[in-house]
Tab-separated table of C-alpha atoms in Angstrom:
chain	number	residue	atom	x	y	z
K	1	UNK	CA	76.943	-0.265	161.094
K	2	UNK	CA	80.596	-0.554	162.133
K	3	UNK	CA	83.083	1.375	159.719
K	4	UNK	CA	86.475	0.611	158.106
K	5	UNK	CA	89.117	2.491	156.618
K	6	UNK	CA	90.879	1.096	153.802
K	7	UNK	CA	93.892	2.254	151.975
K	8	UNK	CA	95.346	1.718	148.794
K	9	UNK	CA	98.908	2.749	147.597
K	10	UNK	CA	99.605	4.087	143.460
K	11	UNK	CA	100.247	0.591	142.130
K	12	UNK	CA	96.286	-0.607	143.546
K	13	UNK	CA	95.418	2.089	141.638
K	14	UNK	CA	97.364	2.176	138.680
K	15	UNK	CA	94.872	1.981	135.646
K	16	UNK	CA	90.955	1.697	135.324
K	17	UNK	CA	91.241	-2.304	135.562
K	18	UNK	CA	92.844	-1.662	138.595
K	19	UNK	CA	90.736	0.899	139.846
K	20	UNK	CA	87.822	-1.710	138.859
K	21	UNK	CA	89.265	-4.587	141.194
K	22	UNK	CA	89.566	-2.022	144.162
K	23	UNK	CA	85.945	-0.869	143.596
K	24	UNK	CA	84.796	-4.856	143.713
K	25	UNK	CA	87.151	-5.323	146.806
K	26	UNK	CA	85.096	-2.221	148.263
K	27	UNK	CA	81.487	-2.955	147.410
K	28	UNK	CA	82.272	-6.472	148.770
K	29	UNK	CA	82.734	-4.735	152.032
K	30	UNK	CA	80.224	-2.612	152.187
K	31	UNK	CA	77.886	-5.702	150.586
K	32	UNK	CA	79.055	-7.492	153.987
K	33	UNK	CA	77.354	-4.554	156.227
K	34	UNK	CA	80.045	-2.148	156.774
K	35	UNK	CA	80.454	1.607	156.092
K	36	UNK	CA	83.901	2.351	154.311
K	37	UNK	CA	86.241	4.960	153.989
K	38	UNK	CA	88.548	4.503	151.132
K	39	UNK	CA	91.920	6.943	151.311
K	40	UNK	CA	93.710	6.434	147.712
K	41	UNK	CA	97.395	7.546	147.023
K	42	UNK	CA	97.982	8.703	143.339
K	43	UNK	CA	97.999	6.563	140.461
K	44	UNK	CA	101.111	4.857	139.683
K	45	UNK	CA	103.975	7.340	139.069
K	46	UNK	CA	101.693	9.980	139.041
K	47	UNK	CA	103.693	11.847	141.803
K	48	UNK	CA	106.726	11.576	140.287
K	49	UNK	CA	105.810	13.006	137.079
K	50	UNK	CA	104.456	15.652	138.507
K	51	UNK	CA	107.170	16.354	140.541
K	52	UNK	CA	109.675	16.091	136.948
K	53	UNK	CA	107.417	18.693	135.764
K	54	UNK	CA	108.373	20.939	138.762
K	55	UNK	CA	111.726	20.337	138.587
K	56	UNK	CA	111.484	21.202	134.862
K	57	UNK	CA	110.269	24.695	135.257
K	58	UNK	CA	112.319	25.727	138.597
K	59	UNK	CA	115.516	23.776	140.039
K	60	UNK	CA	114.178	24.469	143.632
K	61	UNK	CA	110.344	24.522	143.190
K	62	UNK	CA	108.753	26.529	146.357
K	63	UNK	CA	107.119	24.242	148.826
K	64	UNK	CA	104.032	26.140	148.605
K	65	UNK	CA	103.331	25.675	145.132
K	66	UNK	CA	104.737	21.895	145.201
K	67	UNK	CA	101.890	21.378	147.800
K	68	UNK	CA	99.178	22.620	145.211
K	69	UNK	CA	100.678	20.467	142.127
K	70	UNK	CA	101.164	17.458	144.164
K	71	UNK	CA	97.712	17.201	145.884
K	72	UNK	CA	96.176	16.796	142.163
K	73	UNK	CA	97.344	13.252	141.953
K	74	UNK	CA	95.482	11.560	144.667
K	75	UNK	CA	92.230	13.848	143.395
K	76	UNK	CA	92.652	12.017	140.586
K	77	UNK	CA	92.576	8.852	141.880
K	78	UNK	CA	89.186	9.854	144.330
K	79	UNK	CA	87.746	11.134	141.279
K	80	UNK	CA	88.365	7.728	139.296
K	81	UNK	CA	87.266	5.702	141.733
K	82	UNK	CA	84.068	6.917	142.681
K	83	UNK	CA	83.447	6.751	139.372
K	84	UNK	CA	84.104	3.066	139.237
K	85	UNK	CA	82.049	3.013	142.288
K	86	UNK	CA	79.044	4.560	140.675
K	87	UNK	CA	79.189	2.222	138.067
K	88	UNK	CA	78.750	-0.728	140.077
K	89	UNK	CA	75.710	0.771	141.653
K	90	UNK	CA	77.219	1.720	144.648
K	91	UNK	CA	76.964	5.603	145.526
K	92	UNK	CA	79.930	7.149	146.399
K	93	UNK	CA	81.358	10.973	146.883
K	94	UNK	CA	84.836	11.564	147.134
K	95	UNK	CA	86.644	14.532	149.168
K	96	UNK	CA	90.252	16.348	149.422
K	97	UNK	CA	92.028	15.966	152.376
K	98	UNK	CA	90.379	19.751	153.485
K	99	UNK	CA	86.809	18.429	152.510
K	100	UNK	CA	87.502	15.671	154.929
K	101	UNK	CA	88.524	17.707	157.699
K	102	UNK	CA	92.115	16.986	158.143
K	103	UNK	CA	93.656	20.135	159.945
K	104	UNK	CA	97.778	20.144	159.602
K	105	UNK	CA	100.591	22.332	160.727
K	106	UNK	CA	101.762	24.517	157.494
K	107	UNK	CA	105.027	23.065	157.252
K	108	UNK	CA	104.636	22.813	153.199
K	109	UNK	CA	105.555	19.230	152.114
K	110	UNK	CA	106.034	17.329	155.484
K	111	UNK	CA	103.198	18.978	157.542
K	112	UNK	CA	101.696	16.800	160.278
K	113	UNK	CA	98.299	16.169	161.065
K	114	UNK	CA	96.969	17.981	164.279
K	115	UNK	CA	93.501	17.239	164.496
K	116	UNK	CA	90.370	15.908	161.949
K	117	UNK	CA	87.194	17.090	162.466
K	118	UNK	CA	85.057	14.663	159.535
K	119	UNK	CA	81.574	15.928	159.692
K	120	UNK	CA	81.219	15.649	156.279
K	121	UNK	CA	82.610	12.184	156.087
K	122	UNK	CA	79.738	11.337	159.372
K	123	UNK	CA	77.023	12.818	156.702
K	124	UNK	CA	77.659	10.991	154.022
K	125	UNK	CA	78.230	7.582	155.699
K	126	UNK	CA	74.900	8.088	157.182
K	127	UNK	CA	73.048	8.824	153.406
K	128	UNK	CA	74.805	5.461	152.966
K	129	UNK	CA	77.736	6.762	150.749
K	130	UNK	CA	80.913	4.798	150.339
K	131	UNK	CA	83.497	7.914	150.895
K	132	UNK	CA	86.670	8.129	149.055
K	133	UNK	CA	89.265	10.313	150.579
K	134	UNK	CA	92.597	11.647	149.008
K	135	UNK	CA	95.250	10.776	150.930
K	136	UNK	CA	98.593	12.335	151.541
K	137	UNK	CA	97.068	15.936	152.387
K	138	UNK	CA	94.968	18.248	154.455
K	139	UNK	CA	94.862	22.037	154.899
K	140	UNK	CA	96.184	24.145	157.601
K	141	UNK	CA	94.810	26.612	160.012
K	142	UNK	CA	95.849	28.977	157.561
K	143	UNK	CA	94.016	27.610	154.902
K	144	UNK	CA	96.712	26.329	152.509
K	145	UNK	CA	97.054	23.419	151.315
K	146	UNK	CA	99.386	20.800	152.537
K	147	UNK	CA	100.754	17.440	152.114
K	148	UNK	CA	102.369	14.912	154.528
K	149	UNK	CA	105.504	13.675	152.847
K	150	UNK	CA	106.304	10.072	151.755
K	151	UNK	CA	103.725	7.535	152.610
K	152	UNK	CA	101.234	10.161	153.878
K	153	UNK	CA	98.535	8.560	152.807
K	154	UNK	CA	98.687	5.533	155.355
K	155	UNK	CA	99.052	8.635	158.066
K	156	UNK	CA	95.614	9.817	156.301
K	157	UNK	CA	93.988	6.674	156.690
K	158	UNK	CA	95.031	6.098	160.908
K	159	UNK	CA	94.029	9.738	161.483
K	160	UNK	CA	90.948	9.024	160.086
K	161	UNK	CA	89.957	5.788	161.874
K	162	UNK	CA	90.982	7.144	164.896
K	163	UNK	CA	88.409	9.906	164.070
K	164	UNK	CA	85.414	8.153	162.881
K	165	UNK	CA	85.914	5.358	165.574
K	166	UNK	CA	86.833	2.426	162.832
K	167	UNK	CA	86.908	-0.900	163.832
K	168	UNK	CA	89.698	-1.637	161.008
K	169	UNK	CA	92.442	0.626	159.222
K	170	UNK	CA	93.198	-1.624	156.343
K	171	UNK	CA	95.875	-0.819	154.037
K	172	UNK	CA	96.548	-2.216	151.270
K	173	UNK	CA	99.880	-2.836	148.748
K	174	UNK	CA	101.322	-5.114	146.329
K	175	UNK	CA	102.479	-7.255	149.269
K	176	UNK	CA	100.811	-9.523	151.369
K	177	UNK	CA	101.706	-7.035	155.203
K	178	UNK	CA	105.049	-6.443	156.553
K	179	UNK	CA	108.115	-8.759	155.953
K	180	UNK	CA	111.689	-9.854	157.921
K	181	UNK	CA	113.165	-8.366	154.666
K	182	UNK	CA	112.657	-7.274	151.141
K	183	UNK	CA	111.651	-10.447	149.492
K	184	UNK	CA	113.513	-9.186	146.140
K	185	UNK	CA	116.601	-8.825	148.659
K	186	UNK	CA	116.214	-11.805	150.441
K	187	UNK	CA	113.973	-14.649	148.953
K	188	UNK	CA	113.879	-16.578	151.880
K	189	UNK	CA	112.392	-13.372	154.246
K	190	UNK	CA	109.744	-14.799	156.411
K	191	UNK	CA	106.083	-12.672	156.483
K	192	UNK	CA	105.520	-11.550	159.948
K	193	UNK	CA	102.456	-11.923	161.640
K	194	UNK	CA	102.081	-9.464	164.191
K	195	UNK	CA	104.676	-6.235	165.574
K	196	UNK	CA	104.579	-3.870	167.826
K	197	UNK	CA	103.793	-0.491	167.161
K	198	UNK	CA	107.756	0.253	168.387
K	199	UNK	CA	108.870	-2.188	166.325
K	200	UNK	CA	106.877	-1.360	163.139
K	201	UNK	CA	107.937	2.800	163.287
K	202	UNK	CA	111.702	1.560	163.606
K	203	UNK	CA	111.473	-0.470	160.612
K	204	UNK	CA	109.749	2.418	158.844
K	205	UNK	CA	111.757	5.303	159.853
K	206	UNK	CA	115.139	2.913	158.633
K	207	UNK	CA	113.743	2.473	154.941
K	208	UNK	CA	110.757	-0.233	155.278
K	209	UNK	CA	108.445	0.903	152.601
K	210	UNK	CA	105.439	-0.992	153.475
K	211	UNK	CA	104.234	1.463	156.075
K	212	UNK	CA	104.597	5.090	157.151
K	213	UNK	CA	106.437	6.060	160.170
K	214	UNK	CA	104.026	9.067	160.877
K	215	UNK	CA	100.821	6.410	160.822
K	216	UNK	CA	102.096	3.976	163.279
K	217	UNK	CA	102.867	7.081	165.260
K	218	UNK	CA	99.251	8.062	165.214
K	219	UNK	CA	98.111	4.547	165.382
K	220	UNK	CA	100.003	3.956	168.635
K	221	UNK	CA	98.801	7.009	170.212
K	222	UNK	CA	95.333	6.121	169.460
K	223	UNK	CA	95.035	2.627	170.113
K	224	UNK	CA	94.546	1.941	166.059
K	225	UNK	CA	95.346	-1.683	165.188
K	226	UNK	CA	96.730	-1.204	161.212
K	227	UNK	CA	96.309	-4.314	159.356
K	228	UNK	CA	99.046	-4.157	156.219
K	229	UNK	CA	97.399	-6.693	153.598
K	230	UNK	CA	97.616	-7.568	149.811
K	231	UNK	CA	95.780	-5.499	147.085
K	232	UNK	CA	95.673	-8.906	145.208
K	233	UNK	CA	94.203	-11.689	146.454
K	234	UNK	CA	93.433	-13.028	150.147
K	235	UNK	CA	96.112	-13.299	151.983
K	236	UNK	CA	96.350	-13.163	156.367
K	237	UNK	CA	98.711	-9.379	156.252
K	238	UNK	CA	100.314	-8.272	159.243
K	239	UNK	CA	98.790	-6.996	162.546
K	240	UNK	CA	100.435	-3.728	163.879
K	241	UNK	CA	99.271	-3.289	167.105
K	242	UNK	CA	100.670	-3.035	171.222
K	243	UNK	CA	101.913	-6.188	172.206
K	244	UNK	CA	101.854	-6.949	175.759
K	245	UNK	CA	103.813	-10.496	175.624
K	246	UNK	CA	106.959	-9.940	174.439
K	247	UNK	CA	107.660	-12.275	171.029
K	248	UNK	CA	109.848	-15.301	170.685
K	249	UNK	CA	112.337	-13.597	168.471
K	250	UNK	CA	114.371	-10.766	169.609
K	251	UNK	CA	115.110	-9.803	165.844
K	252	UNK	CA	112.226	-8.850	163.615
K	253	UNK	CA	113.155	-7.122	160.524
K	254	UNK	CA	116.036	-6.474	158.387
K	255	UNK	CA	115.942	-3.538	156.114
K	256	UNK	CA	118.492	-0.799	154.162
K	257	UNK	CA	117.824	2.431	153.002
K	258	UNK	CA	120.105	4.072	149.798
K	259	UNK	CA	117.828	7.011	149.532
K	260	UNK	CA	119.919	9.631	151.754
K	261	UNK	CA	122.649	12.455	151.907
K	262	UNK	CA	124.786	11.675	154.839
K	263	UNK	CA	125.707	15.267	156.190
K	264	UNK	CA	129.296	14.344	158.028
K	265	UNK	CA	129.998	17.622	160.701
K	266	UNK	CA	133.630	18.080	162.132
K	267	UNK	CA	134.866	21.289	164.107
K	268	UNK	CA	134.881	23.671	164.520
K	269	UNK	CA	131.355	23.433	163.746
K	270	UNK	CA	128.972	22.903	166.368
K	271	UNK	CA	126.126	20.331	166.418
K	272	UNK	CA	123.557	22.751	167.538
K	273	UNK	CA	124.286	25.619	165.155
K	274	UNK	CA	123.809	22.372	162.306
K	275	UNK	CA	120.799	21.547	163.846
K	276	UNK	CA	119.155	24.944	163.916
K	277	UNK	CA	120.030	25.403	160.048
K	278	UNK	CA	118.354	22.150	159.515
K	279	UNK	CA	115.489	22.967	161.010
K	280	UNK	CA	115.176	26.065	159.385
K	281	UNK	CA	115.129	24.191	156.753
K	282	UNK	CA	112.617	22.044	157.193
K	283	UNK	CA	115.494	18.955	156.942
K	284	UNK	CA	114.662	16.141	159.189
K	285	UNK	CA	117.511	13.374	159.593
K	286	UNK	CA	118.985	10.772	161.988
K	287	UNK	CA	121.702	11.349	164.202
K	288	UNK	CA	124.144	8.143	163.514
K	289	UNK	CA	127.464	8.485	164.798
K	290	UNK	CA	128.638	11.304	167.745
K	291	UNK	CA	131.831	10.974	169.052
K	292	UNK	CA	134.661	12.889	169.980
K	293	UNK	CA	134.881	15.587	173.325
K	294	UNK	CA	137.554	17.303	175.199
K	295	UNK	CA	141.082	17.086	173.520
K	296	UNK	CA	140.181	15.370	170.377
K	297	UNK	CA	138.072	16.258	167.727
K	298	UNK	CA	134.087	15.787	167.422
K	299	UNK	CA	131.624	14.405	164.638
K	300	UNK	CA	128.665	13.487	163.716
K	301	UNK	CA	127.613	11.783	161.033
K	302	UNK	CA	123.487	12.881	159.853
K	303	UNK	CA	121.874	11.096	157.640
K	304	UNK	CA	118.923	12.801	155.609
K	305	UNK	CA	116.210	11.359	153.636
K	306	UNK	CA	116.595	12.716	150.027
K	307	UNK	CA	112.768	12.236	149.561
K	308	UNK	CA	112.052	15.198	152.133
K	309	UNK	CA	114.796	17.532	150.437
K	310	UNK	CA	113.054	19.845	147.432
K	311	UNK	CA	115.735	21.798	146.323
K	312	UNK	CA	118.760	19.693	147.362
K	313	UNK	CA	121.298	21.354	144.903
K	314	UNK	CA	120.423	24.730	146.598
K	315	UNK	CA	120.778	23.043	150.310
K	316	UNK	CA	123.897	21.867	149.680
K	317	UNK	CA	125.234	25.450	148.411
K	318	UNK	CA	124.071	26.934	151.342
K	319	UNK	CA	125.595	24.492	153.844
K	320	UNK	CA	129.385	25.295	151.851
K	321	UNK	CA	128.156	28.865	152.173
K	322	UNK	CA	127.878	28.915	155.888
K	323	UNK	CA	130.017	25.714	156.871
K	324	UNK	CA	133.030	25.694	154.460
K	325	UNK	CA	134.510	22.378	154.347
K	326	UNK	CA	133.832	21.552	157.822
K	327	UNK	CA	131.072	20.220	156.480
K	328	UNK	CA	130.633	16.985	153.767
K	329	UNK	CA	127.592	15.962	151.765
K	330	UNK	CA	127.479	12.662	150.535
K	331	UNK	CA	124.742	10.804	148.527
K	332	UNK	CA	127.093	6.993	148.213
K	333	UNK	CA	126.368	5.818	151.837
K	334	UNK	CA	123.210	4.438	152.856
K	335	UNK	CA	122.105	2.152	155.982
K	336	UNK	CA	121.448	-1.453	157.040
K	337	UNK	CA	118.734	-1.545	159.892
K	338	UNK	CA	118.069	-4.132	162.475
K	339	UNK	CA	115.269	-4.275	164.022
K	340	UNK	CA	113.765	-6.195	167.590
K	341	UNK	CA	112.764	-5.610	171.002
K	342	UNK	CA	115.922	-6.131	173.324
K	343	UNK	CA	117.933	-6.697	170.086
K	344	UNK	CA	120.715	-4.873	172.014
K	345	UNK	CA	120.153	-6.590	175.837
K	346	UNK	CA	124.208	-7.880	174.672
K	347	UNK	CA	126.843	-7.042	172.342
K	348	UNK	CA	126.788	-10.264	170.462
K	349	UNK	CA	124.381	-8.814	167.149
K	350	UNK	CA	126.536	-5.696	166.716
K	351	UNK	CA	129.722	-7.901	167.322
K	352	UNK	CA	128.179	-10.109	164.316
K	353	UNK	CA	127.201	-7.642	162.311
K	354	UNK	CA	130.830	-6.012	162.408
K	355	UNK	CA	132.135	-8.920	161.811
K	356	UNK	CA	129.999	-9.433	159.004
K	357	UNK	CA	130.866	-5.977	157.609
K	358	UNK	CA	134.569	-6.648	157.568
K	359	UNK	CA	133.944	-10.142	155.682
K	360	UNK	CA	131.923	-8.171	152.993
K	361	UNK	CA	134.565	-6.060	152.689
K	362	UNK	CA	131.960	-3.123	154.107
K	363	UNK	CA	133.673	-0.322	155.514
K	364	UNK	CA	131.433	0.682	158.570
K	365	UNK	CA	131.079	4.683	158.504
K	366	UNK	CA	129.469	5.062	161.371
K	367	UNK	CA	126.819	2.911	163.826
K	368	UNK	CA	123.727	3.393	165.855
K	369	UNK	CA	122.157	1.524	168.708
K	370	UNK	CA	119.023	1.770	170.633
K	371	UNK	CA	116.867	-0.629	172.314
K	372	UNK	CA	115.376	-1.251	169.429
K	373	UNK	CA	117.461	-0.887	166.540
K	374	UNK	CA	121.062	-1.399	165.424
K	375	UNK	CA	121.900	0.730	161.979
K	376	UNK	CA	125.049	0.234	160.335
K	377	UNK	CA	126.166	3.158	157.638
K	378	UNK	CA	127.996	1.543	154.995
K	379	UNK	CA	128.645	2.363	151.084
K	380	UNK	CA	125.679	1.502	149.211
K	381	UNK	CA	127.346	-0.782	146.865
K	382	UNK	CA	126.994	-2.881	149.471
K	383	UNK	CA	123.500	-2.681	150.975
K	384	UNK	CA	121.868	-5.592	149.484
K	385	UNK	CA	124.995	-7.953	150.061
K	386	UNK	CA	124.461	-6.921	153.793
K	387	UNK	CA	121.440	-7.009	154.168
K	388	UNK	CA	120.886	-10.765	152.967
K	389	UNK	CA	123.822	-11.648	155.288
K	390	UNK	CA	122.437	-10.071	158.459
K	391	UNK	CA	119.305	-11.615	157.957
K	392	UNK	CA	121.155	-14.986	157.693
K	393	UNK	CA	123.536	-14.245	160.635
K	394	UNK	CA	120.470	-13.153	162.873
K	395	UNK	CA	117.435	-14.651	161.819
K	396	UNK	CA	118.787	-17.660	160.448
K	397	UNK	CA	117.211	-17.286	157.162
């Protein structure tokens, strides 16, 4: 029998009558002759509690140990639903991320998967066991236990169809697949049908919480179509997937992200010597704004997901330590993504979206263009007023 991956985020999974619904939506699938592979995030807030509790007993928790509190949540949620499963008279077994075979680097709290070697997942599915897999983490060659930073869990659930051969990855959130905008931003944000793998990581990696960056990675390298659909409901979701005819709109998405420290560098502090403390750090960021060179002075503007930073307090003591003031942290700037293929084939979008800046009364910090993506930095009081208007400006809506 063909097999399918499904995935469902903490609010699927947020209570037993929700864990009920997603065991129906399940045994409905299997029922229609296919083997599933359920990957479940943890329930709710369950992450973020846990993560207060860290933060209660140590201001900069080691990574290590964060690893080993977090993973609980989503073995929680395996647990639970099996459970519900059972009930229903379906069996069911549910596995960690190491039970499952998912081998990572040992980069504690944004490891990446390497390779998945699901033998036990094969077994099962042939005994004619639903399995249900916790997402977000694996173990390294090491053997300690990892996770795979925000939105993990839809990296989980490509790596694993990609393993097992699926014909679906199916993941599953409180919206109906990917849209132009935040509908609670901009009410009249149009569901898209279909983007390209390109377009879907840009959208991602920019603040678009509906999919991971990492996944579409994985799912592009593997061939993996990802089809984002509604925990609730029927509804037609979005197709991720290559697309070899180009679409009939060069702009796709809209989307901001206020969940940064922008890291602003001047000399005489050089951009590699940054960069290597970064990484030392583990600190992943984009590059926004580089400018300068001989006989004036050079900066660079980074901007750093908070979400990836454990200990930010002690990061930014150690960055006045070894940079002085030549280097800022600041935590009320955030960034308004475009997204499209050929978005920049002219200057007329980033001449509107200046424009549209300035009218806002938006001070642009910095800017970033690709041919893919045009990111304004901006204050994040006005994000939302930006956002709507770009989406106006370019997508007429």
């Amino acid at each position: 029998m063909p097999i399918v991956v499904q995935k469902y985020g903490g609010s699927s999974v947020a209570g037993v009558e929700k864990l009920r619904k997603v065991a129906q939506r399940v045994k409905a699938r299997r029922d229609a002759g296919y083997q599933v592979v359920v990957v479940v995030s943890a329930m709710g807030d369950t992450t973020d509690e846990l993560l207060a509790l860290a933060k209660g007993v140590s201001a900069d928790p080691p990574r290590r140990e964060l690893d080993m509190l977090l993973t609980c949540g989503e073995r929680i949620s395996m647990a639970l639903l099996s459970m519900a499963l059972q009930e229903l008279g379906v069996p069911a077994i549910s596995f960690t991320g190491s039970q499952s075979g998912i081998i990572t680097t040992d980069a504690h709290a944004q490891a990446r998967i390497v390779e998945v070697r699901p033998y036990r997942i094969h077994d099962e599915l042939a005994r004619g066991k639903v399995v249900i897999v916790a997402g977000y983490q694996g173990v390294s060659f090491k053997k300690e236990v990892t996770t795979l930073g925000r939105g993990g869990s839809d990296t989980t659930a490509v790596a694993l169809a990609a393993a097992l051969d699926a014909e679906a990855c199916e993941i599953y959130s409180d919206v109906d697949g990917v849209f132009s905008a935040d509908p609670r931003v901009v009410p009249d944000a149009r569901k898209l049908e279909s983007l390209s793998y390109d377009e879907m990581q840009e959208l991602a990696s920019a603040g678009a919480k509906v999919l991971n960056a990492q996944a579409v990675e994985w799912a592009k390298a593997r061939g993996i179509t990802i089809l984002a659909r509604t925990a609730h409901g029927q509804g037609t979701g979005t197709a991720v997937q290559e697309l070899a005819v180009p679409t009939d709109s060069r702009l796709k998405g809209v989307t901001a992200d206020a969940e940064m420290a922008v890291l602003s560098a001047a000399e005489p502090v050089r951009l590699p010597e940054l960069l290597e403390f970064l990484d030392a750090r583990a600190v992943r960021g984009r590059t926004l704004d580089f400018e300068g060179g001989e006989g004036g002075p050079r900066r660079t503007a980074i901007a750093v997901p908070l979400a990836d930073i454990h200990g930010a307090d002690a990061l930014r003591r150690e960055l006045a330590t070894r940079f002085g003031d030549a280097v800022s942290w600041r935590e009320d700037l955030g960034t308004v993504t475009c997204v499209g293929v050929g978005l920049n084939a002219d200057w007329a979008p980033l001449r509107r979206a200046l424009v549209a800046a300035e009218e806002l009364g938006a001070r642009v910090h910095a800017a970033h263009t690709s041919p893919l993506q045009l990111t304004l930095l901006v204050d994040k009081a006005h994000l939302k007023a930006l956002t709507a208007r770009l989406h106006r400006e370019l997508l007429g809506g």
